[in-house]
Amino acid sequence: MVSQIPERIEPGMPDQDRTATGLFGGVFARGRAQPTDTAWLQAMLDAEAGLARALERAGLAPAGSGAAVTAAARAGDFAVGELGRLAALTGNPVPALARALARRVPQGAAGAVHHGATSQDIIDTAAMLLARQTAGAVLADLARAADAAAGLARAHRSTIMIGRTLLQQAVPVTFGLVAAGWLASLDEAREGLVAVGSRLAVQFGGAAGTLASLGGDGPTVAALLADELGLAQPPLPWHTNRLRIIDVASALARVTAALGTIARDVTLLAASEVGEVSEGNGPAAEHGASSAGPAGSSAPRRGGSSAMPHKHNPVAAIAILGCTRQVPGLLATLLSSAEQEHQRAAGAWHAEWEPLTALLRLAGSAANWAAELLGSLVVDVSRMAANLAATKGLPLAEHVSSLLASALGGAEAHDLVAEASQRAVAAGLPLRDVLLEVPKLQDRLSAAGITAEQIEAALEPVGYLGATDHFITAALEAHQSLEARLAKEGRDG
Amino acid sequence: MVSQIPERIEPGMPDQDRTATGLFGGVFARGRAQPTDTAWLQAMLDAEAGLARALERAGLAPAGSGAAVTAAARAGDFAVGELGRLAALTGNPVPALARALARRVPQGAAGAVHHGATSQDIIDTAAMLLARQTAGAVLADLARAADAAAGLARAHRSTIMIGRTLLQQAVPVTFGLVAAGWLASLDEAREGLVAVGSRLAVQFGGAAGTLASLGGDGPTVAALLADELGLAQPPLPWHTNRLRIIDVASALARVTAALGTIARDVTLLAASEVGEVSEGNGPAAEHGASSAGPAGSSAPRRGGSSAMPHKHNPVAAIAILGCTRQVPGLLATLLSSAEQEHQRAAGAWHAEWEPLTALLRLAGSAANWAAELLGSLVVDVSRMAANLAATKGLPLAEHVSSLLASALGGAEAHDLVAEASQRAVAAGLPLRDVLLEVPKLQDRLSAAGITAEQIEAALEPVGYLGATDHFITAALEAHQSLEARLAKEGRDG
Amino acid sequence: MVSQIPERIEPGMPDQDRTATGLFGGVFARGRAQPTDTAWLQAMLDAEAGLARALERAGLAPAGSGAAVTAAARAGDFAVGELGRLAALTGNPVPALARALARRVPQGAAGAVHHGATSQDIIDTAAMLLARQTAGAVLADLARAADAAAGLARAHRSTIMIGRTLLQQAVPVTFGLVAAGWLASLDEAREGLVAVGSRLAVQFGGAAGTLASLGGDGPTVAALLADELGLAQPPLPWHTNRLRIIDVASALARVTAALGTIARDVTLLAASEVGEVSEGNGPAAEHGASSAGPAGSSAPRRGGSSAMPHKHNPVAAIAILGCTRQVPGLLATLLSSAEQEHQRAAGAWHAEWEPLTALLRLAGSAANWAAELLGSLVVDVSRMAANLAATKGLPLAEHVSSLLASALGGAEAHDLVAEASQRAVAAGLPLRDVLLEVPKLQDRLSAAGITAEQIEAALEPVGYLGATDHFITAALEAHQSLEARLAKEGRDG
Amino acid sequence: MVSQIPERIEPGMPDQDRTATGLFGGVFARGRAQPTDTAWLQAMLDAEAGLARALERAGLAPAGSGAAVTAAARAGDFAVGELGRLAALTGNPVPALARALARRVPQGAAGAVHHGATSQDIIDTAAMLLARQTAGAVLADLARAADAAAGLARAHRSTIMIGRTLLQQAVPVTFGLVAAGWLASLDEAREGLVAVGSRLAVQFGGAAGTLASLGGDGPTVAALLADELGLAQPPLPWHTNRLRIIDVASALARVTAALGTIARDVTLLAASEVGEVSEGNGPAAEHGASSAGPAGSSAPRRGGSSAMPHKHNPVAAIAILGCTRQVPGLLATLLSSAEQEHQRAAGAWHAEWEPLTALLRLAGSAANWAAELLGSLVVDVSRMAANLAATKGLPLAEHVSSLLASALGGAEAHDLVAEASQRAVAAGLPLRDVLLEVPKLQDRLSAAGITAEQIEAALEPVGYLGATDHFITAALEAHQSLEARLAKEGRDG
């Protein structure tokens, strides 16, 4: 059984429960491949089973040992709670697990269990297996999200809306450009996550990284173990070199950074006073409906409030933010923990397990929410137009300023238009009226040879979109290139 | 039923499982009062039940409503997983919980369920209840740890050992002073945690912090709710003012900062080359023993390694570090999340629940480990003496330098002794021999009127302990004052 | 010279440059008492001078030594850059500084320089002095900010606006309540910062915390040093017990948490589509104006954009967020660094200096910006009314729901009003019209005995403010209590 | 002028001051290419000058404009402090800088200054230029450090020492393996930093990312600007997609993670009780010596303590830790700040500047220290041998256990050797003596057919090094491959 070192992470991993249990699980533990305790345990058992098979292939364990250990390595057969309690004796659950596993295999195969390994070999390798599973699920959800963003970029290529900087209305953009920006960030996040696949490596060094208990056979077994598990083989054990953990975490943190930005945009665009987008009824709502009792009252309404019946909260976006905002602290913990002393560390290694698990879980959940969010986002084109019109030409002030700059010079043009804008705001008048009807300003424009027609043309939003169309196209083309590349690697790899 | 606002947190909370389940639970989820999903659910139900009783007392719910809701508010009767799934519809589990609770009470009492409240009122209040429980358990464990540290300070008041700065041997201290330093930090941590008790306040503001659905009765109900739950009443709802969350988190982070420092000291003092302390066989080992099967082989040895039979790892200290090093990132997340907009926040509030839960859990676990660690710490007095002797007088170089400073001036004395020290290191000679037998140095000493007897006296460690005894006494006295104060407050209520 | 241990931090510290230099200094280094390199150097020199005076008082240095060292301890006389370069030799600048200081005093006084101290004693004590200065400046700015918030709470006690939860319009509040919430958080932040004053303690332990080089005189000198500098005296040196650093940092982080929330509210309320507040022209603008050249074109317009002449960005609020969002990471670093081994730590201590300095600087800057922001905030009452009216009664849906609940039961009332709200949104109709003119709904209301007058009354915002007034009063009374307490403590000293 | 998009970052950047000024600069601001205020200002001016040249090439500015602006764009000609003060008006220094620059060029060229750009375009592009400079300097220092590590790996390939896990002596390794592990992490860090070169992209989007003020010419100017500055051209502006900032920061954080681990190893191996390595006298000491005055007493001794003349602190390793431990918090801040709303963010963007600057500075400083540290590390081979011998065979217990496992089965062998080890520790006897002379154990060995010769052979450290040699070779080969690849890329491009 020779598998490939994954140059990229397969999105098509076997399914687990779509929604994890737990009181907050519907928010923070969605998506396939959640790193539950059971998943952790199975990954540890997979590592032990892979080792038994590798030992057999290397001639260091009797024929059949690998199959026997593999057959016994089913998480459901072990008592998670008891292993957890015994973990207090050694600081991790592997010694108890290895003993329990050895007792569950025939006498002849027991010697193949955990032979040559130290606890960290099993846990680190299991972490890599979990990372691969989660990354696969995240990639699948991100692909859905990116496709949805690409669809929005195409559909709304020309849907004019106001661009906002520092939360102030600035100049016109299109919603297609907004979606193209989301798309570009999703695609960058996907690329990073695919690339991290080659960093997922087996850990196998024994007590102090020398594999001494295997005599001269260590490197052979290590290579076979990597082969069995489909993980890369590092030049030497990485017990205290935690860059692989950092790389997994950073790649996921890039994902949540991209998702958080999208989600924050959605919450702001969905704000009552803006109202340009709203969340559709995605699977969460369907799920709720299906789980409601006959009277329909057991399940709350999607996006509803317990106190305010008219509310339509952007639940998916909020849930994404609830996930993504936990990530910087978790990454910081992993990075702090990367300082690991001597041959294996006292404490810093242990401090990794929970934040890494949380990071995998939260990235998986945020990506799952995002696929749903973008797949059912409702865009209110007329509200976008209304919001753009509401400020009466001010967002085109820059355009007018450009027009005047050639005649007046940049600084003077800037200041003249700023003055006009302030008058317009103060008087509640359209910028056009101020520019063309306030005598003092009108005189300066006339003196500079600027006509009313020029001013009015400069105040048309559609004429001030610059490279918007070009940028949307560039993002869509980059998306197609990425899709083609990933499809090719999928076929080849 | 009128209870007191807790000026301090009671250590004697009702017991839960001593060791939480979960694959890593033996390491990261020890101690009483773990904030499990069930504990969260019960705390939410306690908040709802308290509200029903408050409404009844205010005349806003029928007689008996409070008791009826309270009777129904048992976590074990609700399906955590189903609530978790329904949480996806609204972003939190409270709307589904409130509906489920209302269905479980008699018709007449249903109107008392969740009346006037918003989801955040229930979750924030539940968080305060959980914080009180955990803080109580932590305080009880810290009291045990501090008593043990005080015992070590007294027992080893005069046990001379080498002080180490920047990991280099410096000047002599006593192990009693080390323990007194641990004690002082534990007591400071306890004081902060007791003080945070007055910050634990009920949350009750309704949809947007006005309690509008209660008309003019809001403040009355809020006061009664605070009274029912034994929490403080804030001047106004704190939906977006998260300083109370920060205060709980900071108080716990102070605890873990103190514990982490102690644990790091233990791992370093227990290092093979130092060997001055080791971990005794605390309850973890007993637990392991009792859970071992007849053959005794199901449980690994306490502090044992899966690969190296001679190892005696300081498991408790390592587990403490595994807990404490996760805390800075969690506190940072809570602090980042404190920026909450408008009347209730979209995402930042949701991002609090998991890090706060983890922080409560980890502080509880670290404190429980620490009580065990300090209560059974084994001190190797002879190894301390041997390590002090090993550097052949160099740690007394400062003392010699002081002696010479009066005659030579500080800078020259410092440089002369530095030269002698470097010669001693290079030649592997005692500092005494270099000072008294290298002619060039001997001459300078003689010229300065320094005798061999003075040099030899200056090289006696016991003569160079300065304020060590004074400082130990000060820490012990401060400890007794704190104990007396806490005992008095406990009596006064 | 006997000074008091500061139970609280004096706001009236001597003035430094109001605005620090540096390319980003106008944003991130405002306010008095910035912890510049010069301020650090002076604080170190103050610690050394205080030590010399303490030694003289203890009879361990010749008469006049203290005055001589104090006279020489002027930061301006030392070359910061050269000390910084020499810091590379020992890992900190104190050894070079102590030598340089000793060379600048008369021969007889040189022995009083740094006698008994280790580098960490000087730097830690200097950090406490800097913390006191910054805290004083922050408290002064927070007092201004709180007074401004109190003024807004009083002035706008009855200015109705829409409350927003999860960025959706919810139910009515008043702007006075918003300001009262800001006030409460500012006052809580002030209380914490005042309280931390008693934690500012002298550090004095010598090489390994025993003060051995002072023989039996260590505690006496330590007490005199604390007295000279007006700092508390700890029971024993705190070289590796960093809770005091954590306490200073946490108190400042609470301040920035409060300020960040206010600033975020302002950016959102100032958003073009909301427009309920805007920044006035505070001192920053005046400063800019005064520094502009004759042509007026050298200084950009306050709140202006380099590209968009009509923009009026909320610069102060943005600058506050630019400061406050850096703080969680800095606090995490300090907390991670609190794990310090043995008698003095190798690296963890060094890692504190820069984040503590940044935290002091950023808290000082954010507080200074906040005083300006709140002192000149412009409130647009008519825009508040317009925004409230824009959603056509939906924010009162909860009120209607309460009205119906007595007749229909809570769940049915909630669902009926939710249905009406959705119809109103879909049809663009006022909620009133849907409730009273859609036959199906009208029939259910009639059947329940609800009249049109009742519905219309329930839709009046002013009738649905609940405890708003009560809460504003409570926050203002708490503010007055705090002011009275601080004034009394100021008088009592 | 057509330059290449850098596929990797050139290490050979122009020199700046080797050691930055500032009171702590010798510790935290070493190396070339420090991101000082002057460097920031120059990078902003470089971006403005590049834009002027791009505009001229696009035909949008008069011939000679580019050269004129470039000539005027010298940081030394601008007043940093004044720009910093004016930054308070707009929230950043660019508007004032653009005006000042425009005033310094001939009338005809003024229109080419800042045309089409927004402040964020200039600051983000400048950040990329600074990142390239720092990355180049860091790569140069890492290359030196890696070469030194490779030299240590070769020189000490067979230098046996004890491996330590959880700070306990475990099994033998060689110092060459330790150095090979350092080498592998340094090379991984270098690869990541080289790879980030392709992510350094120009920022150019104008007010809201549409380049509207350039009409249809935006993309052309953007491409020319990228070409002028040698930066990549992104598909669309990345004003709110901060993954490039995250990538720079993560790549640097990987560097500091690798360096921190090495530095921590050095501090522990240099601890008095271990004493296996010490720091040599690197350039820092030479620098200090050269800057000392005639009397030689102005500069403290390298690694000296202000209080203890015999100390030889590992200053470089401590300084590295002082730098690296600040990084996780800074990365967390940048990651939190990556959530940027709408077209350009209010506050989150501003919060990036300082942590990014600090991260560049600290990574540069740590890398510079590391090159010095590894280049002059002193290895004490005899001390390594002595430490290995001190535990009397216990580290070979695993080897004996392996030997017995074939005869007794793994669990029994493990337990027998554990018992023997505990007896050996308790009695202070060599493990050999216990195994071969305690009758009960001896009998079991005999019964299993194990001879004394076998036991004695198993207790030879050199016979229990397993794959040590193989792993050293693998790390050295990977290093050579990397060097060859980088050299080729340097030649090609």
PDB file of N, CA, C and O in Angstrom, chain B residues 164-166 168-170 270 272-273 301 305 307-308 310-311 318 394 398 414 421-422, chain D residues 164-166 168-170 270 272-273 301 305 307-308 310-311 318 394 398 414 421-422:
ATOM      1  N   ARG B 164      19.708  31.555  41.278  1.00  0.00           N
ATOM      2  CA  ARG B 164      20.088  31.535  39.855  1.00  0.00           C
ATOM      3  C   ARG B 164      19.433  32.708  39.129  1.00  0.00           C
ATOM      4  O   ARG B 164      18.228  32.893  39.198  1.00  0.00           O
ATOM      5  N   THR B 165      20.245  33.462  38.415  1.00  0.00           N
ATOM      6  CA  THR B 165      19.701  34.563  37.624  1.00  0.00           C
ATOM      7  C   THR B 165      20.166  34.381  36.196  1.00  0.00           C
ATOM      8  O   THR B 165      21.322  34.024  35.958  1.00  0.00           O
ATOM      9  N   LEU B 166      19.241  34.590  35.266  1.00  0.00           N
ATOM     10  CA  LEU B 166      19.518  34.349  33.847  1.00  0.00           C
ATOM     11  C   LEU B 166      20.050  32.922  33.649  1.00  0.00           C
ATOM     12  O   LEU B 166      20.890  32.659  32.816  1.00  0.00           O
ATOM     13  N   GLN B 168      22.074  31.339  35.377  1.00  0.00           N
ATOM     14  CA  GLN B 168      23.433  31.161  35.861  1.00  0.00           C
ATOM     15  C   GLN B 168      23.411  31.203  37.391  1.00  0.00           C
ATOM     16  O   GLN B 168      22.650  31.960  37.983  1.00  0.00           O
ATOM     17  N   GLN B 169      24.260  30.406  37.993  1.00  0.00           N
ATOM     18  CA  GLN B 169      24.379  30.484  39.441  1.00  0.00           C
ATOM     19  C   GLN B 169      24.812  31.891  39.842  1.00  0.00           C
ATOM     20  O   GLN B 169      25.736  32.457  39.248  1.00  0.00           O
ATOM     21  N   ALA B 170      24.142  32.432  40.851  1.00  0.00           N
ATOM     22  CA  ALA B 170      24.402  33.821  41.225  1.00  0.00           C
ATOM     23  C   ALA B 170      24.922  33.884  42.655  1.00  0.00           C
ATOM     24  O   ALA B 170      26.115  33.711  42.884  1.00  0.00           O
ATOM     25  N   ALA B 270      13.673  20.468  39.105  1.00  0.00           N
ATOM     26  CA  ALA B 270      13.607  19.011  38.991  1.00  0.00           C
ATOM     27  C   ALA B 270      14.431  18.472  37.835  1.00  0.00           C
ATOM     28  O   ALA B 270      14.532  17.250  37.662  1.00  0.00           O
ATOM     29  N   SER B 272      17.250  16.973  35.626  1.00  0.00           N
ATOM     30  CA  SER B 272      18.212  15.967  36.089  1.00  0.00           C
ATOM     31  C   SER B 272      19.489  16.577  36.630  1.00  0.00           C
ATOM     32  O   SER B 272      20.017  16.134  37.643  1.00  0.00           O
ATOM     33  N   GLU B 273      20.001  17.603  35.971  1.00  0.00           N
ATOM     34  CA  GLU B 273      21.291  18.164  36.379  1.00  0.00           C
ATOM     35  C   GLU B 273      21.164  19.031  37.622  1.00  0.00           C
ATOM     36  O   GLU B 273      22.169  19.404  38.218  1.00  0.00           O
ATOM     37  N   ARG B 301       2.563   4.216  34.841  1.00  0.00           N
ATOM     38  CA  ARG B 301       3.122   4.734  36.071  1.00  0.00           C
ATOM     39  C   ARG B 301       3.051   6.263  36.075  1.00  0.00           C
ATOM     40  O   ARG B 301       3.306   6.908  35.064  1.00  0.00           O
ATOM     41  N   SER B 305       7.222   7.496  31.339  1.00  0.00           N
ATOM     42  CA  SER B 305       7.281   7.789  29.909  1.00  0.00           C
ATOM     43  C   SER B 305       6.902   6.532  29.168  1.00  0.00           C
ATOM     44  O   SER B 305       7.155   5.424  29.629  1.00  0.00           O
ATOM     45  N   ALA B 307       8.241   5.547  26.584  1.00  0.00           N
ATOM     46  CA  ALA B 307       9.437   4.961  25.976  1.00  0.00           C
ATOM     47  C   ALA B 307      10.577   4.717  26.958  1.00  0.00           C
ATOM     48  O   ALA B 307      11.396   3.844  26.753  1.00  0.00           O
ATOM     49  N   MET B 308      10.654   5.504  28.023  1.00  0.00           N
ATOM     50  CA  MET B 308      11.832   5.435  28.877  1.00  0.00           C
ATOM     51  C   MET B 308      11.467   5.076  30.302  1.00  0.00           C
ATOM     52  O   MET B 308      10.928   5.898  31.045  1.00  0.00           O
ATOM     53  N   HIS B 310      13.031   4.724  33.054  1.00  0.00           N
ATOM     54  CA  HIS B 310      13.645   5.335  34.238  1.00  0.00           C
ATOM     55  C   HIS B 310      13.131   6.745  34.487  1.00  0.00           C
ATOM     56  O   HIS B 310      13.460   7.345  35.500  1.00  0.00           O
ATOM     57  N   LYS B 311      12.361   7.285  33.576  1.00  0.00           N
ATOM     58  CA  LYS B 311      11.963   8.689  33.693  1.00  0.00           C
ATOM     59  C   LYS B 311      11.013   8.912  34.867  1.00  0.00           C
ATOM     60  O   LYS B 311      10.172   8.082  35.170  1.00  0.00           O
ATOM     61  N   ILE B 318       4.235  20.088  34.623  1.00  0.00           N
ATOM     62  CA  ILE B 318       4.065  20.153  33.170  1.00  0.00           C
ATOM     63  C   ILE B 318       2.607  20.410  32.812  1.00  0.00           C
ATOM     64  O   ILE B 318       2.291  21.209  31.924  1.00  0.00           O
ATOM     65  N   LEU B 394      32.395  30.730  43.486  1.00  0.00           N
ATOM     66  CA  LEU B 394      32.064  31.822  42.572  1.00  0.00           C
ATOM     67  C   LEU B 394      30.800  32.585  42.987  1.00  0.00           C
ATOM     68  O   LEU B 394      30.748  33.810  42.849  1.00  0.00           O
ATOM     69  N   GLU B 398      30.347  38.167  44.568  1.00  0.00           N
ATOM     70  CA  GLU B 398      29.755  39.477  44.865  1.00  0.00           C
ATOM     71  C   GLU B 398      30.093  39.902  46.295  1.00  0.00           C
ATOM     72  O   GLU B 398      30.356  41.081  46.555  1.00  0.00           O
ATOM     73  N   HIS B 414      34.901  45.398  41.539  1.00  0.00           N
ATOM     74  CA  HIS B 414      34.136  44.574  40.616  1.00  0.00           C
ATOM     75  C   HIS B 414      35.054  43.963  39.571  1.00  0.00           C
ATOM     76  O   HIS B 414      35.006  42.753  39.294  1.00  0.00           O
ATOM     77  N   SER B 421      37.497  35.601  39.056  1.00  0.00           N
ATOM     78  CA  SER B 421      36.478  34.611  38.754  1.00  0.00           C
ATOM     79  C   SER B 421      36.784  33.936  37.422  1.00  0.00           C
ATOM     80  O   SER B 421      36.649  32.714  37.274  1.00  0.00           O
ATOM     81  N   GLN B 422      37.173  34.741  36.456  1.00  0.00           N
ATOM     82  CA  GLN B 422      37.467  34.157  35.148  1.00  0.00           C
ATOM     83  C   GLN B 422      38.675  33.224  35.222  1.00  0.00           C
ATOM     84  O   GLN B 422      38.684  32.151  34.614  1.00  0.00           O
TER      85      GLN B 422
ATOM     86  N   ARG D 164      17.520  15.301  26.407  1.00  0.00           N
ATOM     87  CA  ARG D 164      16.673  15.645  27.554  1.00  0.00           C
ATOM     88  C   ARG D 164      15.229  15.848  27.080  1.00  0.00           C
ATOM     89  O   ARG D 164      14.978  16.617  26.156  1.00  0.00           O
ATOM     90  N   THR D 165      14.332  15.163  27.732  1.00  0.00           N
ATOM     91  CA  THR D 165      12.918  15.359  27.412  1.00  0.00           C
ATOM     92  C   THR D 165      12.194  15.708  28.697  1.00  0.00           C
ATOM     93  O   THR D 165      12.447  15.121  29.753  1.00  0.00           O
ATOM     94  N   LEU D 166      11.283  16.702  28.566  1.00  0.00           N
ATOM     95  CA  LEU D 166      10.588  17.230  29.747  1.00  0.00           C
ATOM     96  C   LEU D 166      11.601  17.621  30.835  1.00  0.00           C
ATOM     97  O   LEU D 166      11.374  17.468  32.025  1.00  0.00           O
ATOM     98  N   GLN D 168      14.171  16.199  31.734  1.00  0.00           N
ATOM     99  CA  GLN D 168      14.803  15.051  32.383  1.00  0.00           C
ATOM    100  C   GLN D 168      15.772  14.386  31.396  1.00  0.00           C
ATOM    101  O   GLN D 168      15.480  14.305  30.206  1.00  0.00           O
ATOM    102  N   GLN D 169      16.870  13.889  31.920  1.00  0.00           N
ATOM    103  CA  GLN D 169      17.777  13.138  31.053  1.00  0.00           C
ATOM    104  C   GLN D 169      17.036  11.935  30.488  1.00  0.00           C
ATOM    105  O   GLN D 169      16.353  11.211  31.208  1.00  0.00           O
ATOM    106  N   ALA D 170      17.211  11.720  29.176  1.00  0.00           N
ATOM    107  CA  ALA D 170      16.446  10.663  28.518  1.00  0.00           C
ATOM    108  C   ALA D 170      17.406   9.626  27.927  1.00  0.00           C
ATOM    109  O   ALA D 170      17.846   8.722  28.636  1.00  0.00           O
ATOM    110  N   ALA D 270      23.589  26.374  28.606  1.00  0.00           N
ATOM    111  CA  ALA D 270      24.601  27.214  29.256  1.00  0.00           C
ATOM    112  C   ALA D 270      24.361  27.368  30.748  1.00  0.00           C
ATOM    113  O   ALA D 270      25.187  27.971  31.441  1.00  0.00           O
ATOM    114  N   SER D 272      24.417  26.963  34.612  1.00  0.00           N
ATOM    115  CA  SER D 272      25.602  26.563  35.380  1.00  0.00           C
ATOM    116  C   SER D 272      25.669  25.066  35.597  1.00  0.00           C
ATOM    117  O   SER D 272      26.737  24.458  35.495  1.00  0.00           O
ATOM    118  N   GLU D 273      24.540  24.447  35.912  1.00  0.00           N
ATOM    119  CA  GLU D 273      24.560  23.032  36.241  1.00  0.00           C
ATOM    120  C   GLU D 273      24.700  22.155  35.009  1.00  0.00           C
ATOM    121  O   GLU D 273      24.942  20.948  35.126  1.00  0.00           O
ATOM    122  N   ARG D 301      31.466  44.764  31.004  1.00  0.00           N
ATOM    123  CA  ARG D 301      31.957  43.559  30.364  1.00  0.00           C
ATOM    124  C   ARG D 301      30.812  42.830  29.651  1.00  0.00           C
ATOM    125  O   ARG D 301      29.705  42.743  30.160  1.00  0.00           O
ATOM    126  N   SER D 305      27.379  41.115  34.812  1.00  0.00           N
ATOM    127  CA  SER D 305      26.241  41.532  35.614  1.00  0.00           C
ATOM    128  C   SER D 305      26.651  42.776  36.357  1.00  0.00           C
ATOM    129  O   SER D 305      27.822  42.951  36.715  1.00  0.00           O
ATOM    130  N   ALA D 307      25.885  43.366  39.289  1.00  0.00           N
ATOM    131  CA  ALA D 307      26.095  43.039  40.695  1.00  0.00           C
ATOM    132  C   ALA D 307      27.072  41.877  40.918  1.00  0.00           C
ATOM    133  O   ALA D 307      27.695  41.800  41.960  1.00  0.00           O
ATOM    134  N   MET D 308      27.203  40.960  39.964  1.00  0.00           N
ATOM    135  CA  MET D 308      27.970  39.738  40.233  1.00  0.00           C
ATOM    136  C   MET D 308      29.107  39.581  39.243  1.00  0.00           C
ATOM    137  O   MET D 308      28.919  39.242  38.085  1.00  0.00           O
ATOM    138  N   HIS D 310      31.361  37.429  38.682  1.00  0.00           N
ATOM    139  CA  HIS D 310      31.744  36.151  38.068  1.00  0.00           C
ATOM    140  C   HIS D 310      30.784  35.713  36.980  1.00  0.00           C
ATOM    141  O   HIS D 310      31.034  34.737  36.298  1.00  0.00           O
ATOM    142  N   LYS D 311      29.670  36.408  36.830  1.00  0.00           N
ATOM    143  CA  LYS D 311      28.660  35.930  35.896  1.00  0.00           C
ATOM    144  C   LYS D 311      29.122  36.034  34.442  1.00  0.00           C
ATOM    145  O   LYS D 311      29.819  36.955  34.051  1.00  0.00           O
ATOM    146  N   ILE D 318      19.683  35.552  25.446  1.00  0.00           N
ATOM    147  CA  ILE D 318      18.662  36.268  26.224  1.00  0.00           C
ATOM    148  C   ILE D 318      18.046  37.384  25.383  1.00  0.00           C
ATOM    149  O   ILE D 318      16.826  37.590  25.391  1.00  0.00           O
ATOM    150  N   LEU D 394      21.332   5.280  33.554  1.00  0.00           N
ATOM    151  CA  LEU D 394      19.868   5.371  33.442  1.00  0.00           C
ATOM    152  C   LEU D 394      19.400   5.746  32.038  1.00  0.00           C
ATOM    153  O   LEU D 394      18.398   5.212  31.569  1.00  0.00           O
ATOM    154  N   GLU D 398      16.187   2.563  28.376  1.00  0.00           N
ATOM    155  CA  GLU D 398      15.330   2.211  27.240  1.00  0.00           C
ATOM    156  C   GLU D 398      15.989   1.150  26.378  1.00  0.00           C
ATOM    157  O   GLU D 398      15.325   0.240  25.878  1.00  0.00           O
ATOM    158  N   HIS D 414       9.460  -3.234  30.123  1.00  0.00           N
ATOM    159  CA  HIS D 414       9.370  -1.839  30.555  1.00  0.00           C
ATOM    160  C   HIS D 414       9.270  -1.768  32.078  1.00  0.00           C
ATOM    161  O   HIS D 414       9.998  -1.008  32.743  1.00  0.00           O
ATOM    162  N   SER D 421      15.500   0.868  37.542  1.00  0.00           N
ATOM    163  CA  SER D 421      15.904   2.271  37.506  1.00  0.00           C
ATOM    164  C   SER D 421      15.588   2.943  38.824  1.00  0.00           C
ATOM    165  O   SER D 421      16.398   3.725  39.357  1.00  0.00           O
ATOM    166  N   GLN D 422      14.419   2.665  39.358  1.00  0.00           N
ATOM    167  CA  GLN D 422      14.047   3.297  40.618  1.00  0.00           C
ATOM    168  C   GLN D 422      14.958   2.831  41.757  1.00  0.00           C
ATOM    169  O   GLN D 422      15.372   3.620  42.614  1.00  0.00           O
TER     170      GLN D 422
END
